[in-house]
Structure formats: C-alpha cells, structure tokens
Coordinates of C-alpha atoms and ligand atoms in Angstrom, one line a residue:
M18 CA 61.3 -36.3 57.2
Q19 CA 57.9 -37.7 56.0
A20 CA 57.1 -37.3 52.5
Q21 CA 54.9 -34.9 51.3
I22 CA 51.4 -36.6 49.4
G23 CA 48.7 -34.5 48.1
I24 CA 47.2 -33.2 45.0
H25 CA 49.6 -33.6 42.2
A26 CA 47.8 -32.3 38.9
L27 CA 44.2 -31.8 38.3
G28 CA 41.8 -31.9 35.3
L29 CA 38.3 -30.1 34.7
A30 CA 35.5 -31.1 32.1
I31 CA 32.4 -28.8 32.1
P32 CA 29.4 -29.1 30.1
R33 CA 29.6 -27.5 26.7
R34 CA 26.6 -25.2 27.6
Y35 CA 25.7 -22.9 29.8
V36 CA 23.0 -20.4 31.1
D37 CA 23.0 -16.6 32.3
M38 CA 21.6 -16.0 35.8
E39 CA 20.0 -12.5 35.0
A40 CA 18.4 -14.4 32.1
L41 CA 17.0 -17.1 34.4
A42 CA 16.0 -14.4 36.9
R43 CA 14.0 -12.5 34.6
A44 CA 12.4 -16.0 33.1
R45 CA 11.4 -16.8 36.2
G46 CA 10.2 -13.2 37.5
V47 CA 12.3 -12.9 40.2
E48 CA 14.8 -9.7 40.6
P49 CA 18.2 -10.5 39.1
A50 CA 20.3 -9.5 42.3
K51 CA 18.8 -12.3 44.4
Y52 CA 20.4 -15.0 42.1
T53 CA 23.7 -12.4 41.2
Q54 CA 24.2 -11.1 44.9
G55 CA 21.7 -13.1 47.1
L56 CA 23.2 -16.6 46.0
G57 CA 26.3 -15.1 44.0
A58 CA 25.9 -16.5 40.7
R59 CA 26.8 -15.6 37.3
E60 CA 26.1 -18.6 35.1
M61 CA 25.1 -21.9 35.1
A62 CA 26.2 -25.2 33.7
V63 CA 23.8 -27.0 31.6
A64 CA 24.6 -30.7 30.8
E65 CA 22.6 -32.3 28.2
P66 CA 21.9 -36.5 28.1
G67 CA 25.2 -36.9 26.2
E68 CA 27.4 -35.4 28.8
D69 CA 26.4 -37.6 31.5
T70 CA 28.4 -38.6 35.0
V71 CA 30.6 -40.4 33.4
A72 CA 31.3 -38.7 30.3
L73 CA 32.4 -35.7 32.4
A74 CA 34.4 -37.8 34.5
A75 CA 36.3 -39.9 31.5
L76 CA 37.1 -36.4 30.4
A77 CA 38.4 -34.7 33.3
A78 CA 40.5 -37.8 34.2
R79 CA 41.9 -38.1 30.9
R80 CA 42.9 -34.3 31.0
A81 CA 44.6 -34.7 34.7
L82 CA 46.5 -37.6 33.8
A83 CA 47.9 -35.7 30.5
A84 CA 48.6 -32.9 33.0
S85 CA 50.2 -34.8 35.3
G86 CA 52.9 -36.3 33.1
I87 CA 52.6 -39.7 35.1
D88 CA 53.1 -42.4 33.3
R89 CA 49.5 -44.2 33.5
E90 CA 51.1 -47.8 34.1
R91 CA 51.9 -46.2 37.7
L92 CA 48.5 -46.0 38.4
G93 CA 47.5 -48.3 41.3
L94 CA 43.9 -46.8 42.4
L95 CA 41.0 -45.2 40.7
I96 CA 38.0 -43.4 42.9
V97 CA 35.0 -41.8 41.5
G98 CA 33.2 -39.7 44.2
T99 CA 29.5 -39.4 42.8
E100 CA 26.1 -39.0 44.0
T101 CA 24.7 -39.3 40.5
G102 CA 25.8 -42.4 39.2
V103 CA 24.5 -44.2 36.7
D104 CA 23.8 -48.0 37.5
H105 CA 23.0 -49.4 41.0
S106 CA 25.7 -51.8 40.9
K107 CA 28.3 -50.7 38.4
P108 CA 30.3 -47.8 39.3
V109 CA 31.0 -44.8 36.9
A110 CA 34.9 -45.8 38.0
S111 CA 34.4 -48.8 35.8
F112 CA 33.2 -47.3 32.9
V113 CA 35.8 -44.7 33.1
H114 CA 38.6 -47.5 33.7
G115 CA 37.3 -49.1 30.3
L116 CA 37.2 -45.8 28.7
L117 CA 40.4 -44.4 29.4
G118 CA 42.2 -48.2 28.8
L119 CA 43.9 -47.9 32.4
P120 CA 46.0 -50.7 33.4
Q121 CA 43.8 -54.1 34.7
A122 CA 46.3 -54.1 37.8
M123 CA 44.6 -51.9 39.9
R124 CA 42.0 -51.3 42.6
V125 CA 38.7 -49.3 40.7
Y126 CA 35.5 -48.3 43.0
D127 CA 32.8 -45.2 43.7
T128 CA 32.5 -43.7 46.5
Q129 CA 29.1 -42.0 47.8
H130 CA 27.8 -40.0 50.6
A131 CA 26.3 -36.7 49.0
C132 CA 29.0 -33.8 47.9
Y133 CA 31.1 -35.8 50.5
G134 CA 32.0 -38.7 48.1
G135 CA 35.2 -37.0 46.4
T136 CA 36.5 -36.3 49.4
A137 CA 36.2 -39.5 50.8
G138 CA 37.8 -40.3 48.0
V139 CA 41.1 -37.9 48.4
M140 CA 41.1 -39.4 52.0
A141 CA 41.4 -43.2 51.1
A142 CA 43.8 -42.1 48.3
V143 CA 46.1 -40.0 50.8
E144 CA 45.9 -42.7 53.2
W145 CA 46.5 -45.3 51.0
I146 CA 49.8 -43.8 50.2
A147 CA 50.9 -42.5 53.4
S148 CA 50.2 -46.7 54.4
G149 CA 53.1 -47.4 52.2
A150 CA 50.3 -49.7 50.6
A151 CA 50.6 -47.9 47.2
D152 CA 54.4 -49.1 47.3
G153 CA 55.1 -46.2 44.7
R154 CA 52.5 -46.3 42.7
V155 CA 49.4 -42.8 42.5
A156 CA 45.9 -42.4 42.8
L157 CA 43.4 -40.9 40.3
V158 CA 40.0 -39.5 42.4
I159 CA 37.1 -37.9 40.1
C160 CA 34.6 -36.0 41.8
A161 CA 31.8 -36.1 39.1
D162 CA 27.9 -34.6 39.2
I163 CA 25.2 -33.5 37.7
A164 CA 23.1 -31.0 40.3
R165 CA 19.1 -31.2 39.3
Y166 CA 16.5 -29.7 41.2
G167 CA 14.4 -29.2 38.4
L168 CA 12.6 -26.6 36.8
R169 CA 10.7 -23.7 38.7
T170 CA 12.1 -25.4 42.5
P171 CA 13.5 -23.0 44.7
G172 CA 17.0 -25.2 44.0
E173 CA 16.9 -24.3 40.4
P174 CA 19.5 -21.4 40.5
T175 CA 21.5 -23.7 42.2
Q176 CA 22.1 -26.6 39.8
G177 CA 25.3 -27.2 37.6
A178 CA 27.3 -30.2 36.7
G179 CA 31.1 -30.9 36.1
A180 CA 33.8 -33.1 36.9
V181 CA 37.1 -32.7 38.6
A182 CA 39.8 -35.2 38.8
L183 CA 42.9 -35.1 41.1
V184 CA 45.8 -37.3 40.8
I185 CA 47.1 -38.2 43.9
A186 CA 50.9 -38.7 44.3
N187 CA 53.8 -38.3 46.8
D188 CA 55.9 -35.0 46.2
P189 CA 52.7 -33.4 44.8
A190 CA 52.9 -30.3 42.4
L191 CA 50.1 -28.7 43.4
L192 CA 49.0 -28.9 46.9
A193 CA 50.5 -31.0 49.5
I194 CA 48.0 -32.0 52.2
D195 CA 48.4 -31.8 55.9
V196 CA 48.2 -35.8 56.6
G197 CA 46.2 -37.3 59.9
V198 CA 45.1 -33.2 60.5
S199 CA 41.4 -33.3 60.0
G200 CA 37.9 -32.5 62.0
A201 CA 34.8 -34.4 60.7
A202 CA 31.3 -33.9 61.9
S203 CA 28.4 -36.1 60.9
S204 CA 24.6 -36.2 61.8
H205 CA 21.3 -38.4 60.4
V206 CA 19.6 -35.8 59.2
H207 CA 17.3 -34.9 56.0
D208 CA 18.3 -31.6 54.5
F209 CA 18.8 -32.9 50.9
W210 CA 18.2 -36.7 49.3
R211 CA 17.5 -38.6 46.2
P212 CA 15.5 -41.5 46.8
L213 CA 16.1 -44.5 44.5
G214 CA 14.7 -43.7 40.8
R215 CA 14.5 -40.0 40.7
R216 CA 16.9 -37.7 38.9
E217 CA 16.1 -34.5 41.1
A218 CA 16.9 -34.2 44.7
Q219 CA 14.7 -33.7 47.3
V220 CA 16.0 -30.8 49.6
D221 CA 14.7 -28.8 52.5
G222 CA 17.0 -25.6 51.3
H223 CA 17.0 -23.4 54.8
Y224 CA 17.4 -26.4 56.8
S225 CA 20.2 -27.7 54.7
V226 CA 22.2 -24.3 55.1
Q227 CA 22.0 -25.0 59.0
C228 CA 23.0 -28.4 59.0
Y229 CA 25.9 -27.1 56.8
L230 CA 26.8 -24.7 59.4
D231 CA 26.4 -26.9 62.4
A232 CA 28.7 -29.4 60.6
V233 CA 31.5 -26.6 59.5
S234 CA 31.5 -25.7 63.3
T235 CA 32.7 -29.0 64.6
A236 CA 35.1 -30.1 61.8
Y237 CA 36.6 -26.8 61.8
R238 CA 37.2 -26.9 65.8
G239 CA 38.3 -30.7 65.1
W240 CA 40.5 -29.7 62.4
R241 CA 41.9 -26.1 65.1
R242 CA 42.9 -28.5 67.7
R243 CA 45.1 -30.8 65.6
A244 CA 46.6 -27.9 64.0
I245 CA 47.3 -26.3 66.9
D246 CA 48.6 -29.7 68.7
R247 CA 50.8 -30.8 65.8
G248 CA 52.1 -27.0 65.6
L249 CA 51.0 -25.9 62.1
I250 CA 49.3 -22.8 63.5
A251 CA 49.7 -20.9 66.8
A252 CA 47.2 -21.4 69.5
T253 CA 47.5 -17.4 70.4
G254 CA 47.3 -13.9 69.4
G255 CA 44.5 -13.7 67.0
L256 CA 41.9 -15.8 65.5
A257 CA 43.2 -19.3 64.1
S258 CA 41.6 -19.0 60.9
E259 CA 43.1 -16.1 60.1
R260 CA 46.8 -18.3 60.2
L261 CA 45.4 -19.6 57.1
A262 CA 46.1 -17.6 53.8
R263 CA 42.8 -18.9 52.0
L264 CA 39.9 -21.2 52.6
C265 CA 37.9 -23.1 50.5
Y266 CA 34.6 -24.4 51.2
H267 CA 32.3 -26.6 49.6
V268 CA 30.4 -24.4 47.1
P269 CA 26.4 -25.2 46.8
F270 CA 26.3 -21.5 45.9
C271 CA 29.0 -18.7 46.3
R272 CA 27.1 -16.9 49.0
M273 CA 27.3 -20.2 51.1
A274 CA 31.0 -20.2 51.2
R275 CA 30.6 -16.5 53.1
K276 CA 27.9 -18.1 55.4
A277 CA 30.3 -20.8 56.6
H278 CA 33.7 -18.2 56.7
V279 CA 31.1 -16.1 59.3
Q280 CA 30.7 -19.2 61.0
V281 CA 34.1 -20.7 60.9
R282 CA 35.2 -16.7 63.0
R283 CA 32.7 -17.1 65.1
C284 CA 33.4 -20.5 66.7
D285 CA 37.2 -18.9 66.7
L286 CA 35.9 -15.6 68.7
E287 CA 33.3 -17.9 70.9
D288 CA 36.0 -20.3 72.1
A289 CA 38.4 -17.6 72.9
G290 CA 35.6 -16.0 75.1
A291 CA 35.0 -13.2 72.9
P292 CA 31.6 -12.0 72.8
W293 CA 29.7 -12.3 69.4
E294 CA 28.7 -8.7 68.2
A295 CA 26.6 -9.4 65.3
E296 CA 27.1 -6.2 63.5
V297 CA 30.6 -5.6 64.4
E298 CA 32.0 -8.9 63.6
D299 CA 29.9 -9.2 60.5
A300 CA 31.8 -6.3 59.0
A301 CA 35.2 -7.6 59.9
A302 CA 34.2 -10.9 58.6
L303 CA 33.1 -9.4 55.2
V304 CA 36.7 -7.8 54.8
A305 CA 38.1 -11.5 55.7
H306 CA 35.8 -13.3 53.2
G307 CA 36.8 -10.7 50.7
V308 CA 40.7 -11.9 50.8
Q309 CA 40.7 -15.2 52.3
V310 CA 37.7 -16.9 50.4
E311 CA 36.2 -14.7 47.2
P312 CA 39.4 -15.9 45.2
S313 CA 38.2 -19.5 45.3
L314 CA 34.6 -19.0 43.8
G315 CA 35.3 -17.3 40.4
L316 CA 34.8 -20.9 38.7
C317 CA 31.6 -21.4 41.3
A318 CA 30.2 -18.8 40.2
R319 CA 30.5 -19.3 36.4
I320 CA 29.6 -23.1 36.8
G321 CA 27.3 -23.6 39.9
N322 CA 27.1 -26.5 42.1
I323 CA 28.7 -29.8 41.0
Y324 CA 28.2 -31.6 44.3
T325 CA 31.3 -33.7 44.8
G326 CA 33.5 -31.7 42.6
S327 CA 32.5 -28.3 44.3
L328 CA 35.3 -27.7 46.9
Y329 CA 37.8 -28.9 44.2
L330 CA 36.4 -26.5 41.5
G331 CA 36.9 -23.8 44.6
L332 CA 40.4 -24.7 44.6
A333 CA 41.1 -25.2 41.0
G334 CA 40.0 -21.2 40.8
L335 CA 42.1 -20.3 43.5
L336 CA 45.1 -21.6 42.2
D337 CA 44.5 -20.5 38.8
A338 CA 44.2 -17.1 40.2
Q339 CA 46.8 -17.0 42.6
A340 CA 48.8 -20.0 42.8
G341 CA 52.0 -18.1 42.2
S342 CA 51.6 -16.1 45.5
L343 CA 50.6 -18.5 47.7
V344 CA 53.5 -20.7 47.6
G345 CA 54.6 -22.2 50.8
Q346 CA 51.0 -20.9 52.3
R347 CA 48.6 -23.1 54.3
I348 CA 45.0 -23.1 52.5
G349 CA 41.9 -24.9 54.8
L350 CA 39.2 -27.2 53.0
F351 CA 35.9 -27.7 54.2
S352 CA 34.1 -30.6 52.3
Y353 CA 30.1 -31.2 53.1
G354 CA 28.2 -34.0 52.1
S355 CA 24.4 -33.8 53.2
G356 CA 22.7 -36.2 54.9
C357 CA 25.3 -35.6 56.2
T358 CA 29.0 -36.1 56.8
S359 CA 31.7 -33.2 56.5
E360 CA 35.2 -32.8 57.0
F361 CA 37.7 -29.7 57.7
F362 CA 41.6 -30.3 56.2
S363 CA 44.5 -28.4 55.1
G364 CA 47.5 -28.4 52.5
V365 CA 50.2 -26.1 51.7
V366 CA 50.7 -24.8 47.8
A367 CA 53.5 -26.6 46.4
P368 CA 56.5 -24.4 44.4
D369 CA 55.3 -25.6 41.3
A370 CA 51.8 -25.0 41.8
A371 CA 51.5 -22.1 39.2
A372 CA 53.1 -23.8 36.1
Q373 CA 50.9 -27.2 36.9
I374 CA 47.6 -25.4 37.2
A375 CA 48.4 -23.7 33.7
A376 CA 48.6 -27.1 32.5
A377 CA 44.8 -27.6 33.3
N378 CA 43.8 -25.0 30.7
I379 CA 40.7 -23.8 32.7
A380 CA 40.5 -20.5 30.9
E381 CA 40.4 -21.9 27.5
I382 CA 37.5 -24.4 28.9
L383 CA 35.7 -22.0 29.8
A384 CA 36.0 -20.3 26.6
A385 CA 34.7 -22.8 24.5
R386 CA 31.4 -22.9 26.2
E387 CA 28.5 -21.7 24.5
R388 CA 26.0 -19.6 26.1
I389 CA 22.2 -20.9 25.6
T390 CA 18.7 -19.3 25.9
I391 CA 16.5 -20.2 28.7
P392 CA 13.8 -22.2 26.6
E393 CA 16.8 -24.4 25.2
Y394 CA 17.9 -24.8 28.8
E395 CA 14.1 -26.1 29.2
R396 CA 14.0 -28.1 26.0
I397 CA 17.7 -29.7 27.3
M398 CA 16.4 -29.9 31.4
V399 CA 13.3 -32.3 30.2
L400 CA 14.9 -34.3 27.7
P401 CA 14.4 -38.3 28.8
P402 CA 17.9 -39.5 30.8
T403 CA 18.3 -42.2 27.9
A404 CA 19.6 -40.1 25.1
P405 CA 18.8 -41.1 21.6
L406 CA 22.2 -41.8 19.5
V407 CA 22.9 -38.2 18.5
P408 CA 26.0 -37.3 16.1
W409 CA 28.5 -35.0 18.0
P410 CA 27.5 -31.5 18.0
S411 CA 28.8 -29.3 14.9
N412 CA 30.5 -27.1 17.5
A413 CA 32.4 -29.9 19.6
S414 CA 35.6 -28.3 19.8
D415 CA 37.5 -30.9 22.2
A416 CA 38.7 -33.9 20.3
G417 CA 39.3 -35.7 23.7
D418 CA 35.6 -36.1 24.7
F419 CA 33.4 -38.7 25.8
R420 CA 29.7 -39.3 25.3
F421 CA 27.0 -41.4 26.2
V422 CA 25.3 -42.4 22.9
G423 CA 22.4 -45.0 24.4
V424 CA 21.7 -48.2 25.7
S425 CA 21.8 -51.2 24.4
N426 CA 21.4 -54.8 25.7
H427 CA 20.6 -52.7 29.0
Q428 CA 24.3 -51.7 29.0
R429 CA 25.3 -48.0 28.8
Q430 CA 27.2 -47.0 25.3
Y431 CA 29.9 -44.1 25.1
A432 CA 31.9 -42.6 22.3
G433 CA 35.3 -41.2 22.6
R434 CA 37.4 -39.7 20.1
Ligands
LIG189 N1 18.7 -8.4 46.0 C1 19.6 -9.3 47.0 N2 19.5 -10.3 47.6 C2 18.4 -11.0 47.5 C3 17.5 -10.1 46.8 C4 17.6 -9.5 46.2 N3 16.5 -9.0 45.4 N4 16.2 -11.1 47.4 C5 16.8 -12.3 48.3 N5 18.3 -12.0 48.5 C6 18.6 -12.8 49.4 C7 18.1 -13.2 50.6 O1 18.2 -12.4 51.5 C8 19.0 -14.8 50.9 O2 20.5 -14.1 51.6 P1 20.8 -14.9 53.0 O3 20.7 -16.2 53.0 O4 21.9 -13.9 53.2 O5 19.7 -13.9 53.3 C9 19.5 -15.3 49.3 O6 19.1 -14.0 48.5 C10 18.5 -16.3 48.9 O7 17.1 -15.9 49.3 P2 16.3 -16.8 49.7 O8 17.0 -17.4 51.0 O9 14.9 -15.9 50.1 O10 16.1 -17.8 48.9 P3 15.0 -19.2 48.8 O11 14.2 -19.7 49.6 O12 14.5 -19.1 47.2 O13 16.3 -20.7 48.8 C11 18.1 -22.0 49.2 C12 17.6 -20.6 48.5 C13 17.8 -22.3 50.1 C14 19.7 -21.9 49.1 C15 17.6 -22.9 47.5 O14 18.1 -21.9 46.3 C16 18.1 -24.3 48.0 O15 17.1 -25.0 48.8 N6 18.9 -24.7 46.8 C17 19.6 -25.9 47.1 C18 19.9 -26.5 48.7 C19 21.2 -26.1 48.7 O16 22.2 -25.4 48.0 N7 21.7 -26.1 50.1 C20 23.0 -25.4 50.3 C21 23.5 -26.6 52.0 S1 23.1 -28.4 51.4 C22 24.9 -28.6 50.8 O17 25.7 -27.9 50.3 C23 24.8 -29.6 49.9 C24 24.6 -29.6 48.5 O18 25.4 -29.2 47.7 C25 23.2 -29.7 47.9

C-alpha cells in the first residue's frame, strides 16, 4: 500500500487587531445585514505595517513547526504561496528561512498565482514527497497575504490578513491528501489583479464571482471523474458531492462558499440529466450547505479574506470545530486564484486530527486580538508601507512573534523575540 501523504500540522498567524463588520457598515452608511448576511462577515483582521507578509508567515511557520513535533533538520523544502510579497526578487520564503534559522541544505522559494499560490505549494510539496525526491524529508508550505482593496471601495468589507503554515509529510496527523486525484481549471481573465507598484488590488467584483463559479464547475468535474475512476466515490446513487462529508472552498467572503456549493450541486444534477429547478434546488442546497460547508466558515467570518491562506483557514476552522467526528471521512477542497487558475482536490481526516489541531491553539490566538474603532482602522490603512521603527505594542502577548521594523540600505529589517 502507498504511504499516505498530506497535512501533518498547521500554524495560524493573524494581525492583533480587527474591526467589527456591523460598525464598518454603519460607518459606510450601509445596512449591516449586507455585510453580515449578504457577505457573511462578522469581523475583519487589520494588519499594521509591522505585521507584513513576512512577519505573519514567519510566525505561522514557527507555530506549525512547534505543533508538528518534527525536528527542523528534517525539512528539505520551504515554499511560501503569496500574492503580496515584499520584494520583486527576494522571496518571502527567503526571509522566513533566515528568521527561523532553518537548515541551509534545503530548497526555498515562493509560488504565485493570486490566491492559488498556496495550493501550488501544497501540490509541489505533496508530489515532491510522492516522487521519492524528498528522501524521508518533510516540507513546510506557508500561505501568507494581506488583502487590501482600499477604504470605501466595494471590496473594502472583503479585506483581511493572515498566514497559515502547513507541514507536509508522510503519515500526516491532520489530512491525508488523495494524491493524483484532482481537477484543475484555468482561463486568462481580468477579474482581479494588482499592477506592479500598487498596494490595492484592482477587481471587477461581480465578474470575479462569475469567473470563480465557472472555474469551480470545471475543476469539480475533473476531480469527480478521477475520484470515480479511482473508486473513491460511487458513480451512482445520489449526488457525487454528497459523498463528501464536508467541503472547504476558497473563501473571499463567506457567502461565496455558498454560491460555490450551489454550483457544484448544479453540476452533479445537470450531468445526471436532472433538470435544475432553481427554487427546489436552492432550498436543498441551503440544507446541504449547512451540514457540508458552514462548519468550515467560522474562522473565515472572523478574519476575512487572507487570499492564499483562505482555503486553509477554512480547513483549520473545520478541523478545530469537528475533527473528532470526521476521522476517516473524505472532505473536498477547492482553491481559486484570480486571473485565473483553480484546483479541486480531496483528503481524508486522519485519526489524530483532533489532538493535532488542538496544538494549533486557534481559540487562544483569536482571543488575544484587540477590537479597534473604525477611525483607528482608517488611520492604520493610510500608514505608509515602510513603517518607521516602532516599539512592540504594549499589549503584545505573543513572545514568539516577528515584526517588520523598517528599511535600512534598501534591505527590509525584522525584529523577532
Ligand atoms: N441584507 C442582506 N443581504 C443584502 C443586503 C441586505 N440589506 N444588501 C445586499 N445584500 C446582499 C446582496 O443581495 C448580495 O447577495 P447575493 O450575491 O447573494 O445576491 C450581497 O449582499 C452583496 O451585495 P452586492 O452584490 O450588491 O455587493 P457589492 O456590489 O457591494 O459587491 C462584491 C460585492 C462584488 C463581493 C465586492 O465586495 C467585491 O468586489 N469584493 C472583492 C472581490 C471578491 O471577493 N471576489 C470574489 C471572487 S474572486 C476570488 O475569490 C479571489 C479573491 O480572493 C479576491
């Protein structure tokens, strides 16, 4: 039997400040239900300049390695998936490698394709191990980003920031990935992009939703065909997507996951020759969404979009809430990167998942945050990205974090403690 490969441990890092979405809606003269129900957002992480992509990535990685119990000398590969890097040439991965003092004898690089960059890293790591090239070593994949659309833009309530680091290894303690069983979909579209030199993304919001739905249809169908061929799910007797205990989608805002799930069910129905009756099916999809998707949205609703890490934030929230009851069950995962490329894949929850996810201390990390007012959020948003040298905030509770402290001789400087 082939050894299992997948996500062994996970570490989360988020900014220490957040805003309440009802307060943001009121400040923008918008009915709060539009943000809380229409988009599904409760809170949104706010990163200050010291909490840049590198600082968040390094903290998440340190936490993942601590939770993994794996000797860092076994690391052979470090990949950071990001679309908000800090240099045109030097990868975020290189900064993280230095900040954590990781072994010299390893491969270190970034991957980029909008929010898909993290999954590009996960797939490269899994296939590196499956090919035998890893030779017993393990990989660290970090998904880290700061999502910015700007004040008073339609995208404003879908911002966020954070990093999820994943240790990818044989005999994983969290999720064994179905290696080689995935479906991809790509198209050259301008739904969301960020021209060189700009901090804020450009986005054609409603078109981006449609691009996501087109992509999930093709990617899901590709996965479904391979999953049936490999005997992972039955070809007949009900909707194929209902064979998955849970589904985690890329979550730019929580309501997008519901739209995606309706689309996946529609693919199943139409491909089986059944008519799509919107009213009947929307009601059925709502029930299915409540069981199969909603449990993965708790963390996303409190942090916002973290781009590359968004899918894995959903996975972390799901396992934190339900790992004990999902052992041995298959979950589907959909990663979408604007531009666009995407992948639907799956994995089986490992027997030790509940104990392993507890080591990520997710509730404690969330509880350490500070809620800020809308004027304070607006002040932070217009700070220049090259932060002045500022002291650690007096309420900083994490003794293991990192901080961008400024630029010297064109080199970014970090403090860690
Ligand atoms: N009560 C309840 N619901 C309400 C409401 C109210 N008072 N008012 C409005 N709503 C609902 C609307 O009906 C709508 O729901 P449906 O889509 O289900 O109909 C929802 O709230 C949003 O309303 P609008 O469409 O009018 O909102 P908007 O025009 O301001 O823009 C957006 C929404 C397009 C998502 C915008 O926030 C945006 O551009 N966000 C950034 C782009 C994005 O996230 N795209 C997602 C796909 S691309 C991707 O996934 C990659 C990535 O990470 C960026």
